[in-house]
Amino acid sequence: MGSYSLIPVLVILVIFSGFFSATETAFSTVNPSRLKAMASDGSKRAARTLELVEAPDRLLSTILIGNNIVNITAASLATLLFADLFAHHAIAWSTVIMTAVILIFGEITPKHLAKTFPEHYSMFSASILRFFRLLFSPLNFIFSLWLKLLSRIFTSVEDSRVTEDEVLDIVDEAMEAGTFDEQESELIRSAIEFDDLEVQDILTPRVQIEATALEDGRPAAEKLFRSSRFSRLPVFEETIDNVVGIIYEKDFFQNPGKSLKQLLKPAHFVAPNTKISGLLRYLQQNKAHMAFVVDEFGGTQGLVTLEDILEQLVGEIWDEHDEVIEEIKQLGEYSYRILCSTDLAKLFELFEMEEIESDNATVSGWVMEALGRVPEVGDRFEYENLSVEVLKTDERHAIEIQVEYHPSEESEEKDD
């Protein structure tokens, strides 16, 4: 009868083994931000749990000490039990049976449940863990000294900071889990990637700048204001490389007796590699809405507006005067009409292709580079899985192309 009295003790030890295993999983997967929110709402259990989470070393050592004590004790008592029940092979029977019992009831099952309900389980176990933390405090103190010694001997050189790619992965996982919708996810991604963009990535190229010459006077400016519907116009002398200022539509029409020179507001100039986050602050400080991008020779490379910068965060912004233009229009399953003013990165992103190393920011430059000359209507070329045909041009560059995508067998299998 004495041997059978060990069975209830073994059951209790296995329960505690499951408790410590589940606790380790729950506290390693629990969301601290969620606990903080619950604690802010007045949950005392969440506050107690958060206190344990914020001292991970003491928490982990408490769990490991408790788990090892119950597992080793259970294995020892099981050996005594099986020694009485089986005269021969008691150790083998004890090892096989206790391994199965500990794995099923002390590890796999409790860890699975704790991973499924980490917040609930961590808050349930917090009070019990606080008791064990106090009980094992002498051992925890010894282990803390040991860990400090190890950290001095083995100095870590690994950078523990979270990388941008890791944050983006977290955002993707949160969207898949339903925490964020697609729009929220895109906004977060845009905010994270915002500081990586440079002015040259978003500028309006010089050939597309609507500007008026100072020497052409008010008639030319008025005509451009009415046709373009812009509220501000760049003004240059002789060539667009010599921008002398900006005129505002309101000032222009409210002061019919003043010349363009009298209405000029100062222009702002930036380098192509200026970060758009830095330019945003600069424009805000100077209460300006646009800046001209100048190359190494001082020539005008393009123009960036405050709206261009904000669109990198919130997407395309249209006002009541804008004509809504589709840069990319799908014609068939694998057929697209693409405006050549579209960013080249968008084209490669559309077809999930790796970006090429190119000095061209737009599809127009890519087409000209591929053909090796000024494009003409009907020109064709192949690039990887793409067949490209030029649909519209002017004397200097391509305006519109049609792209046929030929999916590989691998990509078709993925779609299936």
XYZ file of C-alpha atoms in Angstrom:
416
model
C 0.000 0.000 0.000
C 2.940 2.307 0.678
C 3.928 2.404 -2.998
C 0.423 3.265 -4.162
C 0.394 6.273 -1.817
C 3.004 7.827 -4.139
C 0.517 7.993 -7.036
C -1.431 11.060 -5.750
C 1.893 12.796 -5.095
C 3.011 12.045 -8.660
C -0.281 13.399 -10.017
C 0.221 16.655 -8.079
C 3.807 16.933 -9.327
C 2.703 16.418 -12.951
C 0.036 19.116 -12.484
C 2.713 21.511 -11.218
C 4.964 20.524 -14.125
C 2.166 21.471 -16.502
C 1.605 24.700 -14.582
C 5.237 25.821 -14.871
C 5.481 24.777 -18.549
C 2.269 26.610 -19.443
C 3.401 29.661 -17.485
C 6.681 29.826 -19.387
C 4.846 29.735 -22.735
C 2.151 32.196 -21.670
C 4.604 34.820 -20.436
C 6.829 34.461 -23.489
C 3.912 35.031 -25.902
C 1.776 37.499 -23.944
C 1.367 40.962 -25.469
C 2.735 43.583 -22.993
C 0.895 46.387 -24.801
C -2.414 44.617 -24.242
C -1.600 44.132 -20.563
C -0.710 47.832 -20.261
C -4.023 48.788 -21.818
C -5.918 46.499 -19.433
C -3.959 47.811 -16.441
C -4.748 51.395 -17.526
C -8.435 50.436 -17.540
C -8.127 49.444 -13.870
C -7.418 45.692 -14.049
C -5.357 44.788 -10.948
C -4.652 41.296 -12.305
C -3.208 42.798 -15.487
C -1.071 45.188 -13.396
C 0.314 42.284 -11.307
C 1.008 40.299 -14.472
C 2.741 43.275 -16.102
C 5.002 43.599 -13.060
C 6.224 40.034 -13.650
C 6.647 40.598 -17.387
C 8.828 43.646 -16.746
C 11.295 41.535 -14.686
C 11.916 38.711 -17.196
C 15.129 37.328 -15.655
C 13.601 36.730 -12.204
C 10.433 35.367 -13.809
C 12.283 32.891 -16.023
C 14.561 31.633 -13.233
C 11.535 31.126 -10.943
C 9.736 29.086 -13.603
C 12.815 27.016 -14.464
C 13.633 26.306 -10.801
C 10.060 25.220 -10.100
C 9.783 23.124 -13.255
C 13.065 21.312 -12.655
C 12.256 20.624 -8.985
C 8.875 19.016 -9.765
C 10.175 17.066 -12.790
C 13.213 15.656 -10.974
C 11.129 14.838 -7.884
C 8.471 13.147 -10.041
C 11.103 11.058 -11.839
C 12.670 9.975 -8.522
C 9.340 9.012 -6.926
C 8.269 7.181 -10.088
C 11.440 5.101 -9.925
C 10.591 4.133 -6.307
C 7.021 3.271 -7.317
C 8.043 1.085 -10.229
C 10.781 -0.584 -8.168
C 8.042 -1.928 -5.883
C 5.681 -2.835 -8.733
C 8.243 -4.408 -11.053
C 11.178 -6.231 -9.642
C 12.994 -6.162 -12.942
C 13.390 -3.302 -15.439
C 11.910 -0.755 -12.993
C 14.134 2.066 -14.305
C 13.181 1.318 -17.933
C 9.456 1.275 -17.132
C 9.756 4.427 -15.056
C 11.656 6.248 -17.819
C 9.230 5.284 -20.622
C 6.000 5.946 -18.723
C 7.093 9.141 -16.971
C 8.543 10.548 -20.218
C 5.187 9.997 -21.940
C 3.215 11.441 -19.001
C 5.456 14.511 -18.622
C 5.482 15.157 -22.397
C 1.693 14.907 -22.779
C 0.429 16.389 -19.514
C 3.448 18.405 -18.353
C 4.649 19.941 -21.627
C 2.689 19.643 -24.908
C -0.905 20.046 -23.675
C -0.377 22.896 -21.187
C 1.958 24.783 -23.562
C -0.575 24.540 -26.387
C -3.373 25.870 -24.180
C -1.180 28.653 -22.810
C -0.138 29.730 -26.305
C -3.801 29.860 -27.329
C -4.857 31.988 -24.337
C -1.664 33.784 -23.172
C -3.323 36.807 -21.519
C -5.901 34.772 -19.605
C -3.403 32.189 -18.418
C -0.674 34.668 -17.468
C -3.138 36.698 -15.374
C -4.480 33.492 -13.764
C -0.983 32.296 -12.831
C 0.451 35.676 -11.766
C -0.495 35.416 -8.067
C 0.824 31.845 -7.793
C 4.051 32.856 -9.528
C 4.529 35.775 -7.142
C 4.391 33.256 -4.272
C 6.985 30.992 -5.912
C 9.157 33.995 -6.751
C 9.227 34.870 -3.051
C 9.811 31.207 -2.089
C 12.739 30.827 -4.519
C 14.186 34.305 -3.870
C 17.442 32.951 -2.276
C 18.044 30.749 -5.328
C 17.052 33.589 -7.666
C 19.625 35.831 -5.968
C 22.372 33.248 -6.485
C 21.416 32.759 -10.121
C 21.307 36.521 -10.725
C 24.918 36.776 -9.511
C 25.852 33.892 -11.792
C 24.189 35.580 -14.774
C 26.000 38.839 -14.083
C 29.295 36.950 -14.026
C 28.456 35.264 -17.340
C 27.486 38.575 -18.950
C 30.862 40.052 -17.987
C 32.758 37.057 -19.312
C 30.776 36.744 -22.538
C 30.100 40.325 -23.606
C 27.375 40.392 -26.235
C 28.154 42.330 -29.396
C 24.845 41.488 -31.061
C 22.624 44.444 -31.860
C 19.355 43.804 -30.042
C 17.511 46.718 -31.644
C 14.461 45.868 -33.731
C 15.189 46.429 -37.421
C 12.879 48.133 -39.877
C 12.290 44.834 -41.719
C 11.288 43.170 -38.450
C 8.774 45.933 -37.726
C 7.317 45.560 -41.240
C 7.018 41.799 -40.685
C 5.153 42.481 -37.426
C 2.777 44.812 -39.291
C 2.136 42.107 -41.932
C 1.463 39.519 -39.224
C -0.906 41.933 -37.446
C -2.819 42.491 -40.698
C -3.092 38.730 -41.315
C -4.333 38.274 -37.746
C -6.985 40.956 -38.283
C -5.479 43.506 -35.867
C -5.059 46.020 -38.726
C -7.034 46.312 -41.919
C -5.236 46.809 -45.236
C -5.551 50.602 -45.162
C -4.150 50.864 -41.629
C -1.332 48.497 -42.532
C -0.424 50.552 -45.622
C -0.397 53.763 -43.560
C 1.958 52.223 -40.979
C 4.246 50.852 -43.702
C 4.308 54.260 -45.420
C 5.217 55.971 -42.154
C 8.038 53.469 -41.495
C 9.452 53.744 -45.023
C 8.910 57.538 -45.186
C 12.374 58.438 -43.876
C 14.099 56.233 -46.472
C 12.792 58.218 -49.446
C 14.828 60.980 -51.060
C 13.625 63.990 -53.021
C 14.793 62.450 -56.301
C 12.411 59.510 -55.706
C 9.266 61.674 -55.828
C 10.136 64.797 -57.848
C 8.242 66.025 -60.886
C 10.891 66.043 -63.669
C 11.821 69.356 -65.269
C 10.137 68.515 -68.588
C 6.780 68.288 -66.770
C 7.128 71.538 -64.787
C 4.519 74.162 -65.681
C 6.369 77.499 -65.448
C 6.285 80.951 -67.010
C 9.098 83.176 -68.208
C 9.557 86.535 -66.466
C 10.098 88.279 -69.789
C 6.746 86.999 -71.148
C 4.908 89.148 -68.599
C 1.408 88.914 -67.207
C -0.452 87.643 -70.331
C 1.519 84.385 -70.464
C 1.190 83.877 -66.702
C -2.571 84.490 -66.767
C -3.012 82.009 -69.610
C -1.021 79.367 -67.709
C -2.923 79.988 -64.476
C -6.244 79.472 -66.257
C -5.157 76.382 -68.199
C -3.241 74.609 -65.433
C -5.497 75.531 -62.465
C -2.378 75.674 -60.275
C -2.401 78.056 -57.310
C 1.350 78.722 -57.666
C 3.563 79.123 -60.724
C 7.373 78.997 -60.955
C 8.914 81.949 -62.769
C 12.221 81.725 -64.637
C 14.479 83.980 -66.670
C 15.492 82.716 -70.127
C 15.549 78.985 -69.144
C 13.986 76.767 -66.499
C 17.503 76.310 -65.077
C 17.292 79.893 -63.807
C 14.227 79.951 -61.529
C 13.862 83.399 -59.965
C 10.786 82.894 -57.797
C 7.146 81.897 -57.485
C 3.910 83.838 -58.006
C 0.649 83.045 -56.212
C -2.636 82.963 -58.138
C -4.396 85.033 -55.447
C -1.723 87.766 -55.518
C -1.720 87.759 -59.328
C -5.449 88.369 -59.799
C -5.868 90.703 -56.816
C -3.058 92.974 -58.034
C -3.662 93.525 -61.773
C -1.441 96.600 -61.847
C 1.688 94.846 -60.583
C 4.306 93.196 -62.782
C 5.467 89.603 -62.306
C 8.699 90.852 -60.758
C 6.767 92.767 -58.094
C 4.707 89.682 -57.245
C 7.622 87.267 -56.958
C 7.990 85.185 -53.784
C 11.341 83.567 -52.990
C 12.016 80.088 -54.387
C 13.601 77.307 -52.309
C 16.202 74.871 -53.631
C 17.263 71.420 -52.429
C 19.676 68.677 -53.486
C 18.352 65.448 -55.083
C 19.538 63.267 -52.163
C 17.712 65.319 -49.508
C 15.479 63.106 -47.357
C 11.818 63.986 -47.840
C 11.314 63.938 -44.058
C 13.951 66.682 -43.786
C 12.391 68.625 -46.664
C 8.973 68.417 -44.981
C 10.374 70.058 -41.847
C 12.186 72.670 -43.971
C 9.015 73.596 -45.878
C 7.034 73.810 -42.633
C 9.629 76.081 -41.026
C 9.740 78.356 -44.071
C 5.963 78.261 -44.644
C 6.627 77.154 -48.223
C 4.740 74.696 -50.427
C 7.330 73.762 -53.040
C 11.054 73.398 -53.581
C 13.151 73.101 -56.733
C 15.584 70.204 -57.040
C 18.929 71.248 -58.492
C 21.649 68.960 -59.818
C 25.401 69.208 -59.236
C 25.723 71.852 -61.969
C 22.977 74.067 -60.518
C 20.477 73.154 -63.224
C 16.833 72.428 -62.427
C 16.303 68.683 -62.132
C 12.693 68.828 -60.959
C 10.137 70.139 -58.521
C 8.756 68.759 -55.234
C 5.613 70.064 -53.547
C 4.262 69.620 -50.050
C 1.452 67.566 -51.578
C 3.993 65.190 -53.185
C 5.519 64.534 -49.761
C 2.186 63.968 -47.994
C 1.080 61.562 -50.734
C 3.923 59.252 -49.698
C 2.061 58.817 -46.393
C -1.615 58.873 -47.309
C -1.644 58.024 -51.013
C -2.828 60.077 -53.979
C -4.511 63.375 -53.060
C -7.010 64.782 -55.568
C -8.641 68.191 -55.373
C -11.692 69.452 -57.273
C -9.544 70.757 -60.162
C -7.452 67.619 -60.662
C -8.116 65.305 -63.555
C -8.061 61.776 -62.165
C -5.500 59.833 -64.180
C -4.932 56.088 -63.998
C -1.210 55.478 -64.201
C -1.734 51.726 -64.563
C -4.886 50.285 -66.161
C -5.509 46.562 -66.455
C -6.779 45.607 -69.913
C -6.857 41.837 -69.499
C -5.690 39.122 -67.119
C -2.018 39.774 -67.926
C -2.261 42.938 -70.033
C -1.746 46.500 -68.751
C -1.678 50.016 -70.167
C 0.940 52.066 -68.307
C 1.697 55.775 -68.482
C 5.410 56.395 -68.915
C 5.417 59.043 -66.171
C 4.795 56.222 -63.665
C 7.547 55.465 -61.163
C 9.655 52.576 -62.421
C 9.469 50.984 -58.957
C 5.670 50.708 -59.316
C 6.018 48.711 -62.521
C 8.367 46.173 -60.959
C 6.203 46.003 -57.839
C 3.123 45.309 -59.997
C 4.752 42.252 -61.559
C 6.560 41.224 -58.353
C 9.945 41.531 -60.053
C 13.251 42.606 -58.569
C 14.124 46.228 -59.290
C 17.030 46.764 -61.678
C 19.923 49.058 -60.923
C 19.086 52.042 -63.091
C 19.486 55.810 -63.054
C 15.947 56.077 -64.442
C 13.178 56.957 -62.004
C 10.300 56.611 -64.469
C 9.040 54.067 -66.991
C 9.851 56.564 -69.763
C 13.580 56.478 -69.010
C 13.530 52.678 -68.740
C 11.884 52.354 -72.165
C 14.403 54.711 -73.763
C 17.281 52.828 -72.120
C 15.931 49.475 -73.334
C 15.535 50.702 -76.939
C 18.754 52.722 -76.952
C 17.085 55.666 -78.729
C 14.064 57.963 -78.650
C 11.024 55.632 -78.775
C 8.557 55.564 -81.671
C 4.983 54.284 -81.762
C 5.000 50.523 -82.400
C 8.462 49.884 -80.935
C 8.635 46.585 -79.023
C 11.083 44.892 -76.685
C 11.190 41.988 -74.236
C 12.336 42.177 -70.634
C 12.311 38.957 -68.582
C 8.602 37.932 -68.505
C 7.374 41.192 -70.012
C 6.535 42.117 -73.615
C 6.467 45.894 -74.019
C 4.925 47.893 -76.887
C 5.075 51.684 -77.216
C 1.571 53.111 -77.808
C 2.110 56.875 -77.708
C 5.115 59.205 -77.967
C 6.154 62.765 -78.611
C 9.373 64.043 -80.151
C 11.414 63.391 -76.996
C 10.075 60.376 -75.065
C 7.448 57.660 -74.714
C 4.119 58.681 -73.204
C 2.248 55.388 -72.934
C 3.084 51.685 -73.260
C 1.257 48.363 -73.174
C 2.793 45.533 -71.185
C 1.949 41.845 -71.577
C 3.016 39.715 -68.626
C 3.937 36.078 -69.304
C 3.793 34.239 -65.949
C 6.302 31.487 -65.350
C 5.184 27.963 -64.451
C 6.200 28.587 -60.817
C 4.031 31.723 -60.502
C 1.073 29.926 -62.144
C 1.429 27.083 -59.617
C 1.425 29.665 -56.792
C -1.807 31.197 -58.136
C -3.403 27.753 -58.309
